[in-house]
PDB file of C-alpha atoms in Angstrom:
ATOM      1  CA  GLN A 241      25.389 -39.924 201.899  1.00  0.00           C
ATOM      2  CA  VAL A 242      25.028 -42.345 199.030  1.00  0.00           C
ATOM      3  CA  GLN A 243      24.599 -41.644 195.369  1.00  0.00           C
ATOM      4  CA  LEU A 244      23.357 -44.183 192.835  1.00  0.00           C
ATOM      5  CA  VAL A 245      23.628 -43.960 189.068  1.00  0.00           C
ATOM      6  CA  GLU A 246      21.938 -46.520 186.758  1.00  0.00           C
ATOM      7  CA  SER A 247      22.777 -47.300 183.175  1.00  0.00           C
ATOM      8  CA  GLY A 248      22.205 -49.947 180.575  1.00  0.00           C
ATOM      9  CA  GLY A 249      18.469 -49.498 179.814  1.00  0.00           C
ATOM     10  CA  GLY A 250      17.136 -49.462 176.315  1.00  0.00           C
ATOM     11  CA  LEU A 251      14.909 -51.071 173.694  1.00  0.00           C
ATOM     12  CA  VAL A 252      15.132 -54.811 173.143  1.00  0.00           C
ATOM     13  CA  GLN A 253      13.097 -57.424 171.358  1.00  0.00           C
ATOM     14  CA  PRO A 254      11.154 -60.185 173.250  1.00  0.00           C
ATOM     15  CA  GLY A 255      13.558 -62.899 174.163  1.00  0.00           C
ATOM     16  CA  GLY A 256      16.528 -60.549 174.139  1.00  0.00           C
ATOM     17  CA  SER A 257      18.890 -59.586 176.996  1.00  0.00           C
ATOM     18  CA  LEU A 258      20.068 -56.429 178.745  1.00  0.00           C
ATOM     19  CA  ARG A 259      22.511 -55.751 181.603  1.00  0.00           C
ATOM     20  CA  LEU A 260      21.770 -52.909 183.949  1.00  0.00           C
ATOM     21  CA  SER A 261      24.485 -51.294 186.087  1.00  0.00           C
ATOM     22  CA  CYS A 262      24.249 -49.274 189.279  1.00  0.00           C
ATOM     23  CA  ALA A 263      27.349 -47.439 190.449  1.00  0.00           C
ATOM     24  CA  ALA A 264      27.359 -46.459 194.070  1.00  0.00           C
ATOM     25  CA  SER A 265      29.389 -43.721 195.644  1.00  0.00           C
ATOM     26  CA  GLY A 266      29.623 -42.022 199.046  1.00  0.00           C
ATOM     27  CA  SER A 267      29.211 -43.881 202.289  1.00  0.00           C
ATOM     28  CA  ILE A 268      28.806 -47.264 200.631  1.00  0.00           C
ATOM     29  CA  SER A 269      30.436 -49.167 203.580  1.00  0.00           C
ATOM     30  CA  SER A 270      27.253 -48.581 205.550  1.00  0.00           C
ATOM     31  CA  LEU A 271      24.946 -50.315 203.072  1.00  0.00           C
ATOM     32  CA  SER A 272      23.149 -53.441 204.161  1.00  0.00           C
ATOM     33  CA  SER A 273      21.710 -54.257 200.766  1.00  0.00           C
ATOM     34  CA  MET A 274      21.419 -53.113 197.206  1.00  0.00           C
ATOM     35  CA  GLY A 275      18.887 -54.072 194.562  1.00  0.00           C
ATOM     36  CA  TRP A 276      16.613 -53.290 191.773  1.00  0.00           C
ATOM     37  CA  TYR A 277      12.937 -52.153 191.665  1.00  0.00           C
ATOM     38  CA  ARG A 278      10.795 -51.516 188.597  1.00  0.00           C
ATOM     39  CA  GLN A 279       7.708 -49.434 187.978  1.00  0.00           C
ATOM     40  CA  ALA A 280       5.426 -49.341 184.947  1.00  0.00           C
ATOM     41  CA  PRO A 281       3.107 -46.323 184.328  1.00  0.00           C
ATOM     42  CA  GLY A 282       0.168 -46.358 186.699  1.00  0.00           C
ATOM     43  CA  GLN A 283       1.633 -49.268 188.650  1.00  0.00           C
ATOM     44  CA  GLN A 284       3.331 -49.692 192.017  1.00  0.00           C
ATOM     45  CA  ARG A 285       7.078 -49.856 192.311  1.00  0.00           C
ATOM     46  CA  ASP A 286       7.917 -53.566 192.801  1.00  0.00           C
ATOM     47  CA  LEU A 287      11.030 -55.246 194.078  1.00  0.00           C
ATOM     48  CA  VAL A 288      12.836 -57.182 191.377  1.00  0.00           C
ATOM     49  CA  ALA A 289      16.000 -58.467 193.097  1.00  0.00           C
ATOM     50  CA  THR A 290      18.207 -57.673 195.999  1.00  0.00           C
ATOM     51  CA  ILE A 291      21.649 -58.659 197.213  1.00  0.00           C
ATOM     52  CA  THR A 292      22.755 -58.160 200.872  1.00  0.00           C
ATOM     53  CA  SER A 293      26.128 -57.022 202.017  1.00  0.00           C
ATOM     54  CA  GLY A 294      26.810 -60.712 202.880  1.00  0.00           C
ATOM     55  CA  GLY A 295      25.971 -61.906 199.401  1.00  0.00           C
ATOM     56  CA  SER A 296      22.486 -63.334 199.951  1.00  0.00           C
ATOM     57  CA  MET A 297      20.130 -62.860 197.032  1.00  0.00           C
ATOM     58  CA  TYR A 298      16.371 -62.540 196.543  1.00  0.00           C
ATOM     59  CA  TYR A 299      14.329 -62.549 193.326  1.00  0.00           C
ATOM     60  CA  ALA A 300      10.720 -61.773 192.643  1.00  0.00           C
ATOM     61  CA  ASP A 301       8.816 -64.822 191.375  1.00  0.00           C
ATOM     62  CA  SER A 302       8.210 -63.104 188.002  1.00  0.00           C
ATOM     63  CA  VAL A 303      11.919 -62.931 187.213  1.00  0.00           C
ATOM     64  CA  LYS A 304      13.292 -66.157 188.764  1.00  0.00           C
ATOM     65  CA  GLY A 305      15.318 -68.125 186.256  1.00  0.00           C
ATOM     66  CA  ARG A 306      15.598 -65.161 183.866  1.00  0.00           C
ATOM     67  CA  PHE A 307      17.289 -62.358 185.840  1.00  0.00           C
ATOM     68  CA  THR A 308      20.522 -62.469 187.860  1.00  0.00           C
ATOM     69  CA  ILE A 309      21.802 -59.869 190.319  1.00  0.00           C
ATOM     70  CA  PHE A 310      25.507 -59.624 191.095  1.00  0.00           C
ATOM     71  CA  ARG A 311      28.194 -57.109 192.103  1.00  0.00           C
ATOM     72  CA  ASP A 312      31.759 -56.284 191.226  1.00  0.00           C
ATOM     73  CA  ASN A 313      34.715 -57.308 193.410  1.00  0.00           C
ATOM     74  CA  ALA A 314      34.939 -53.849 194.952  1.00  0.00           C
ATOM     75  CA  LYS A 315      31.249 -54.011 195.879  1.00  0.00           C
ATOM     76  CA  THR A 316      30.735 -50.562 194.383  1.00  0.00           C
ATOM     77  CA  THR A 317      28.634 -51.587 191.432  1.00  0.00           C
ATOM     78  CA  VAL A 318      25.578 -53.913 191.272  1.00  0.00           C
ATOM     79  CA  PHE A 319      24.337 -55.454 188.055  1.00  0.00           C
ATOM     80  CA  LEU A 320      21.119 -56.916 186.876  1.00  0.00           C
ATOM     81  CA  GLN A 321      21.496 -59.423 184.015  1.00  0.00           C
ATOM     82  CA  MET A 322      18.123 -59.721 182.281  1.00  0.00           C
ATOM     83  CA  ASN A 323      17.606 -62.609 179.883  1.00  0.00           C
ATOM     84  CA  SER A 324      14.585 -63.938 178.072  1.00  0.00           C
ATOM     85  CA  LEU A 325      12.904 -60.534 178.295  1.00  0.00           C
ATOM     86  CA  ARG A 326       9.166 -60.220 177.948  1.00  0.00           C
ATOM     87  CA  PRO A 327       6.958 -57.237 177.061  1.00  0.00           C
ATOM     88  CA  GLU A 328       5.658 -57.287 180.657  1.00  0.00           C
ATOM     89  CA  ASP A 329       9.195 -56.525 181.835  1.00  0.00           C
ATOM     90  CA  THR A 330       8.833 -53.030 180.290  1.00  0.00           C
ATOM     91  CA  ALA A 331       9.274 -50.477 183.113  1.00  0.00           C
ATOM     92  CA  VAL A 332      11.533 -47.862 184.586  1.00  0.00           C
ATOM     93  CA  TYR A 333      14.143 -49.784 186.616  1.00  0.00           C
ATOM     94  CA  TYR A 334      15.491 -48.131 189.773  1.00  0.00           C
ATOM     95  CA  CYS A 335      18.615 -49.040 191.692  1.00  0.00           C
ATOM     96  CA  ASN A 336      17.996 -49.138 195.437  1.00  0.00           C
ATOM     97  CA  ALA A 337      20.341 -49.195 198.392  1.00  0.00           C
ATOM     98  CA  VAL A 338      19.583 -49.455 202.115  1.00  0.00           C
ATOM     99  CA  GLY A 339      21.897 -47.992 204.716  1.00  0.00           C
ATOM    100  CA  MET A 340      22.702 -45.174 207.108  1.00  0.00           C
ATOM    101  CA  ASN A 341      21.738 -41.593 206.443  1.00  0.00           C
ATOM    102  CA  LEU A 342      23.472 -39.539 209.091  1.00  0.00           C
ATOM    103  CA  ARG A 343      21.913 -36.287 207.879  1.00  0.00           C
ATOM    104  CA  ILE A 344      18.485 -37.327 209.049  1.00  0.00           C
ATOM    105  CA  GLY A 345      19.656 -39.825 211.671  1.00  0.00           C
ATOM    106  CA  VAL A 346      18.352 -43.174 210.440  1.00  0.00           C
ATOM    107  CA  LEU A 347      20.011 -46.519 209.861  1.00  0.00           C
ATOM    108  CA  ASP A 348      17.662 -48.005 207.264  1.00  0.00           C
ATOM    109  CA  TYR A 349      17.295 -45.199 204.712  1.00  0.00           C
ATOM    110  CA  HIS A 350      16.356 -46.182 201.173  1.00  0.00           C
ATOM    111  CA  TYR A 351      18.549 -44.494 198.539  1.00  0.00           C
ATOM    112  CA  TRP A 352      17.333 -44.401 194.941  1.00  0.00           C
ATOM    113  CA  GLY A 353      18.844 -43.891 191.566  1.00  0.00           C
ATOM    114  CA  GLN A 354      17.331 -41.803 188.815  1.00  0.00           C
ATOM    115  CA  GLY A 355      15.933 -44.761 186.947  1.00  0.00           C
ATOM    116  CA  THR A 356      16.590 -46.229 183.554  1.00  0.00           C
ATOM    117  CA  GLN A 357      13.923 -47.183 180.971  1.00  0.00           C
ATOM    118  CA  VAL A 358      13.694 -50.761 179.772  1.00  0.00           C
ATOM    119  CA  THR A 359      11.307 -51.395 176.847  1.00  0.00           C
ATOM    120  CA  VAL A 360      10.706 -54.863 175.488  1.00  0.00           C
ATOM    121  CA  SER A 361       8.837 -54.707 172.187  1.00  0.00           C
ATOM    122  CA  SER A 362       8.944 -56.215 168.762  1.00  0.00           C
TER     123      SER A 362
END
């Protein structure tokens, strides 16, 4: 129904910046929100930021003031601008989208990208 492909991860020094991109395809008109999660080894997958179809945004306390979520004009790509990166930001970052999945008959299905590694180290 919906396919998500992340890009933009890599190795960056503390204090540096990265911009992650998530390109959505398929039944994107059904999506109620898109966002980013992250997961470090042995840790839970935590919400980082989301943006709803109406443009409302939410950020985890740990990234407020440093990260910004936004989307392109066509609403097919969502970005995560990450500034002032810290070693504790190191994780696999996953794009997430919530919307209909007609194959299994639900309206609030969570779609996931494949993940992109972000490593913050000196």
